[in-house]
Short mmCIF file of C-alpha atoms and ligand atoms in Angstrom, two decimals:
data_model
loop_
_atom_site.label_atom_id
_atom_site.label_comp_id
_atom_site.label_asym_id
_atom_site.label_seq_id
_atom_site.Cartn_x
_atom_site.Cartn_y
_atom_site.Cartn_z
CA LEU A 1 209.52 95.95 -129.14
CA TYR A 2 206.03 95.24 -127.42
CA ALA A 3 205.77 94.32 -123.96
CA TYR A 4 203.60 92.96 -121.23
CA PHE A 5 201.53 94.07 -118.54
CA PRO A 6 204.06 93.37 -115.08
CA GLY A 7 203.87 89.50 -114.28
CA GLY A 8 202.66 88.99 -117.44
CA PRO A 9 199.29 88.09 -117.00
CA THR A 10 197.70 85.85 -119.90
CA TRP A 11 194.19 84.40 -120.52
CA PRO A 12 194.72 81.31 -119.22
CA PRO A 13 195.34 78.45 -121.80
CA PHE A 14 191.58 76.69 -120.88
CA ARG A 15 190.11 80.20 -121.93
CA ARG A 16 190.61 80.38 -125.29
CA ASP A 17 186.73 81.31 -126.43
CA LEU A 18 186.60 84.46 -125.45
CA LYS A 19 182.53 86.37 -124.71
CA TYR A 20 182.46 89.64 -124.82
CA ALA A 21 178.81 92.07 -123.67
CA ILE A 22 178.43 95.65 -125.20
CA THR A 23 176.86 96.78 -122.27
CA ALA A 24 176.54 100.50 -121.06
CA THR A 25 175.27 102.41 -124.28
CA SER A 26 173.67 105.07 -122.74
CA ALA A 27 176.11 107.25 -122.71
CA THR A 28 176.43 107.35 -126.38
CA SER A 29 175.37 108.56 -129.40
CA ILE A 30 176.28 105.25 -132.02
CA ASP A 31 173.97 102.90 -132.83
CA ARG A 32 173.53 99.02 -131.10
CA SER A 33 173.88 97.36 -134.19
CA THR A 34 176.89 99.49 -135.49
CA LEU A 35 178.78 98.87 -132.09
CA SER A 36 178.73 95.63 -133.06
CA ASP A 37 179.90 95.92 -136.52
CA VAL A 38 182.49 98.21 -135.17
CA PHE A 39 183.83 95.28 -132.28
CA ALA A 40 183.11 92.73 -133.89
CA ARG A 41 185.90 93.99 -136.11
CA ALA A 42 188.76 94.82 -134.12
CA PHE A 43 188.42 91.60 -132.20
CA SER A 44 189.10 89.57 -135.77
CA ARG A 45 191.82 91.12 -136.33
CA TRP A 46 193.39 89.48 -132.59
CA ALA A 47 191.51 86.65 -133.95
CA ALA A 48 193.87 86.45 -136.46
CA ALA A 49 196.75 86.35 -135.05
CA THR A 50 196.34 84.07 -131.94
CA ASN A 51 193.68 80.51 -131.41
CA LEU A 52 192.30 83.31 -129.26
CA LYS A 53 188.00 83.41 -130.26
CA PHE A 54 186.50 85.86 -129.31
CA SER A 55 182.34 86.13 -129.77
CA GLU A 56 179.99 88.84 -128.63
CA THR A 57 177.05 87.51 -126.12
CA SER A 58 174.36 89.64 -124.54
CA SER A 59 174.14 88.44 -121.81
CA GLU A 60 176.82 90.29 -119.64
CA SER A 61 176.65 87.49 -116.19
CA ASP A 62 178.82 84.96 -119.25
CA ALA A 63 181.15 87.67 -120.67
CA ASP A 64 184.65 87.33 -119.90
CA ILE A 65 184.53 91.42 -121.35
CA THR A 66 182.45 93.41 -120.60
CA ILE A 67 183.13 97.28 -123.08
CA GLY A 68 180.85 99.63 -122.21
CA PHE A 69 180.89 104.18 -122.17
CA TYR A 70 180.84 106.09 -118.96
CA SER A 71 181.35 109.76 -118.19
CA GLY A 72 183.56 111.39 -115.38
CA ALA A 73 184.06 109.26 -112.48
CA HIS A 74 182.46 105.66 -112.90
CA GLY A 75 183.36 103.46 -110.06
CA ASP A 76 186.87 102.05 -110.58
CA GLY A 77 189.14 105.22 -108.68
CA GLU A 78 190.13 106.11 -113.01
CA PRO A 79 187.61 109.29 -113.83
CA PHE A 80 187.39 110.02 -117.49
CA ASP A 81 188.31 113.92 -118.73
CA GLY A 82 185.55 115.07 -120.78
CA PRO A 83 186.88 115.79 -124.53
CA LEU A 84 190.24 114.11 -126.13
CA GLY A 85 192.20 113.34 -122.94
CA THR A 86 191.35 109.84 -122.15
CA LEU A 87 190.22 108.03 -124.44
CA ALA A 88 189.49 105.01 -123.08
CA HIS A 89 190.98 102.43 -120.69
CA ALA A 90 191.48 98.46 -120.09
CA PHE A 91 191.97 96.28 -117.29
CA SER A 92 195.65 93.09 -117.60
CA PRO A 93 193.75 89.63 -118.12
CA THR A 94 191.87 88.08 -116.80
CA ASP A 95 190.18 92.00 -115.46
CA GLY A 96 188.03 91.95 -118.79
CA ARG A 97 186.80 95.98 -118.23
CA PHE A 98 187.53 98.46 -120.78
CA HIS A 99 185.75 101.27 -121.02
CA LEU A 100 185.30 103.79 -123.38
CA ASP A 101 184.98 108.13 -122.55
CA ALA A 102 181.64 109.34 -123.46
CA ALA A 103 182.51 112.65 -124.08
CA GLU A 104 184.40 112.36 -127.30
CA ALA A 105 182.83 112.25 -130.01
CA TRP A 106 183.85 108.36 -131.64
CA VAL A 107 183.59 107.51 -134.88
CA ALA A 108 182.31 104.79 -136.03
CA GLY A 109 182.69 102.08 -138.99
CA ALA A 110 184.33 104.73 -141.05
CA GLY A 111 185.90 102.14 -143.51
CA ASP A 112 186.77 104.25 -145.98
CA ASP A 113 190.64 106.84 -146.76
CA ASP A 114 188.30 109.71 -146.76
CA VAL A 115 188.48 109.14 -142.85
CA SER A 116 191.15 109.92 -141.51
CA ARG A 117 191.15 113.67 -143.34
CA SER A 118 188.28 114.17 -141.63
CA LEU A 119 188.35 113.35 -138.18
CA SER A 120 192.12 115.60 -138.17
CA SER A 121 189.27 118.83 -138.67
CA THR A 122 187.49 117.99 -136.53
CA GLY A 123 188.60 115.73 -133.56
CA GLU A 124 186.86 113.58 -133.86
CA VAL A 125 188.51 110.13 -132.96
CA ASP A 126 188.33 106.52 -134.25
CA LEU A 127 186.21 103.66 -132.30
CA GLU A 128 187.53 101.07 -133.80
CA SER A 129 191.73 102.26 -134.08
CA VAL A 130 191.08 102.90 -129.74
CA ALA A 131 189.27 99.13 -129.65
CA VAL A 132 192.18 97.81 -131.05
CA HIS A 133 194.70 99.11 -128.63
CA GLU A 134 192.35 98.83 -125.29
CA ILE A 135 191.82 94.81 -126.79
CA GLY A 136 195.61 94.08 -126.75
CA HIS A 137 195.42 95.67 -123.26
CA LEU A 138 192.74 93.63 -122.62
CA LEU A 139 194.37 90.41 -123.30
CA GLY A 140 198.02 91.07 -121.59
CA LEU A 141 200.02 93.23 -124.15
CA GLY A 142 201.31 97.24 -122.56
CA HIS A 143 203.44 99.59 -124.51
CA SER A 144 204.70 98.80 -128.27
CA SER A 145 208.03 100.76 -128.88
CA VAL A 146 207.35 100.28 -132.08
CA PRO A 147 205.55 103.43 -134.21
CA GLU A 148 203.38 101.78 -136.41
CA ALA A 149 202.37 98.92 -133.86
CA ILE A 150 199.15 99.49 -132.47
CA MET A 151 199.91 99.15 -128.83
CA TYR A 152 202.20 102.37 -129.37
CA PRO A 153 201.25 104.88 -127.19
CA THR A 154 200.78 107.63 -129.13
CA ILE A 155 197.93 108.28 -131.76
CA ARG A 156 197.59 111.47 -134.01
CA THR A 157 194.63 112.57 -132.91
CA GLY A 158 192.47 111.51 -136.30
CA THR A 159 194.23 109.42 -137.04
CA ARG A 160 192.82 106.19 -137.63
CA LYS A 161 195.43 102.96 -137.09
CA VAL A 162 193.81 98.69 -137.13
CA GLU A 163 196.07 96.79 -138.72
CA LEU A 164 198.47 94.31 -136.88
CA GLU A 165 201.66 95.53 -136.94
CA GLU A 166 204.76 92.54 -137.36
CA ASP A 167 205.30 93.58 -133.83
CA ASP A 168 201.83 93.31 -132.83
CA VAL A 169 201.49 90.44 -134.10
CA GLN A 170 205.64 88.65 -132.36
CA GLY A 171 203.63 90.59 -129.21
CA ILE A 172 200.86 88.77 -128.84
CA GLN A 173 201.75 85.15 -130.25
CA SER A 174 204.73 85.17 -127.84
CA LEU A 175 201.66 85.35 -125.64
CA TYR A 176 199.70 82.47 -127.11
N1 TQI Z 201 194.11 105.08 -122.45
C1 TQI Z 201 195.76 104.52 -122.49
C2 TQI Z 201 195.86 103.61 -123.12
O1 TQI Z 201 195.11 102.74 -123.61
C3 TQI Z 201 195.54 104.62 -120.67
C4 TQI Z 201 196.72 104.09 -120.54
C5 TQI Z 201 198.19 104.82 -120.07
C6 TQI Z 201 196.59 102.36 -119.58
N2 TQI Z 201 198.44 103.37 -119.73
C7 TQI Z 201 198.02 102.25 -119.16
C8 TQI Z 201 196.12 101.34 -120.28
C9 TQI Z 201 198.85 100.90 -119.36
C10 TQI Z 201 196.90 100.08 -120.30
C11 TQI Z 201 197.89 99.63 -119.88
O2 TQI Z 201 196.60 103.50 -123.78
S1 TQI Z 201 194.51 106.57 -123.84
C12 TQI Z 201 195.75 105.35 -127.31
C13 TQI Z 201 196.70 105.32 -127.70
C14 TQI Z 201 193.88 105.79 -125.46
C15 TQI Z 201 195.27 105.99 -125.97
O3 TQI Z 201 192.71 107.37 -123.82
O4 TQI Z 201 195.43 107.38 -123.71
C16 TQI Z 201 195.18 104.49 -127.71
C17 TQI Z 201 193.91 104.30 -126.12
F1 TQI Z 201 198.09 104.92 -128.22
F2 TQI Z 201 196.51 105.68 -129.57
F3 TQI Z 201 197.57 106.94 -127.76
C18 TQI Z 201 193.89 104.15 -127.37
CL1 TQI Z 201 194.91 103.75 -129.64
CA1 CA Z 202 188.12 112.44 -122.70
ZN1 ZN Z 203 187.22 102.61 -115.90
ZN1 ZN Z 204 197.32 101.85 -123.84
#
């Protein structure tokens, strides 16, 4: 079953149209337009299940959600740890910070069936899969006990998992 953060924080009813900014990208080699595509696809999966809308803004000061790549310590007391281990983290509503470990071998825009095979042999991490999971946290979901769920707390290295499971949909629909 799905879970919330302690106290069940959510984005309040007058904030259904959320803007995100992709702000810190110098630490990744993935190009900017690919990043825009991957995050737009990840947000659209949650938008399809709720009355939330997401749009990218180029203005960090307008953004509800900020997304960036960082190495090691980056000022929030949760340092990244180099390849594998922690891949990314996101804070609960309405903080909006979503950080990715720049040290990972991120794979972006790999939409085909071959991806899980190629990823598992190289230790690469599918960016869209991690983004869908972290957006669940940004919106207020904790970890699920259902292994198929996006919000389950472990993923095999090299797995691509981007489709919301029934449990994820029920969880987000109970919040929004
Ligand atoms: N990052 C952890 C995660 O997002 C960070 C974390 C641990 C966390 N406990 C939390 C975040 C509680 C919010 C609330 O779960 S991670 C996965 C998964 C990670 C893990 O790098 O370990 C994914 C990031 F679920 F697959 F293991 C993305 Cl998809
Ligand atoms: Ca790491
Ligand atoms: Zn951080
Ligand atoms: Zn998680």
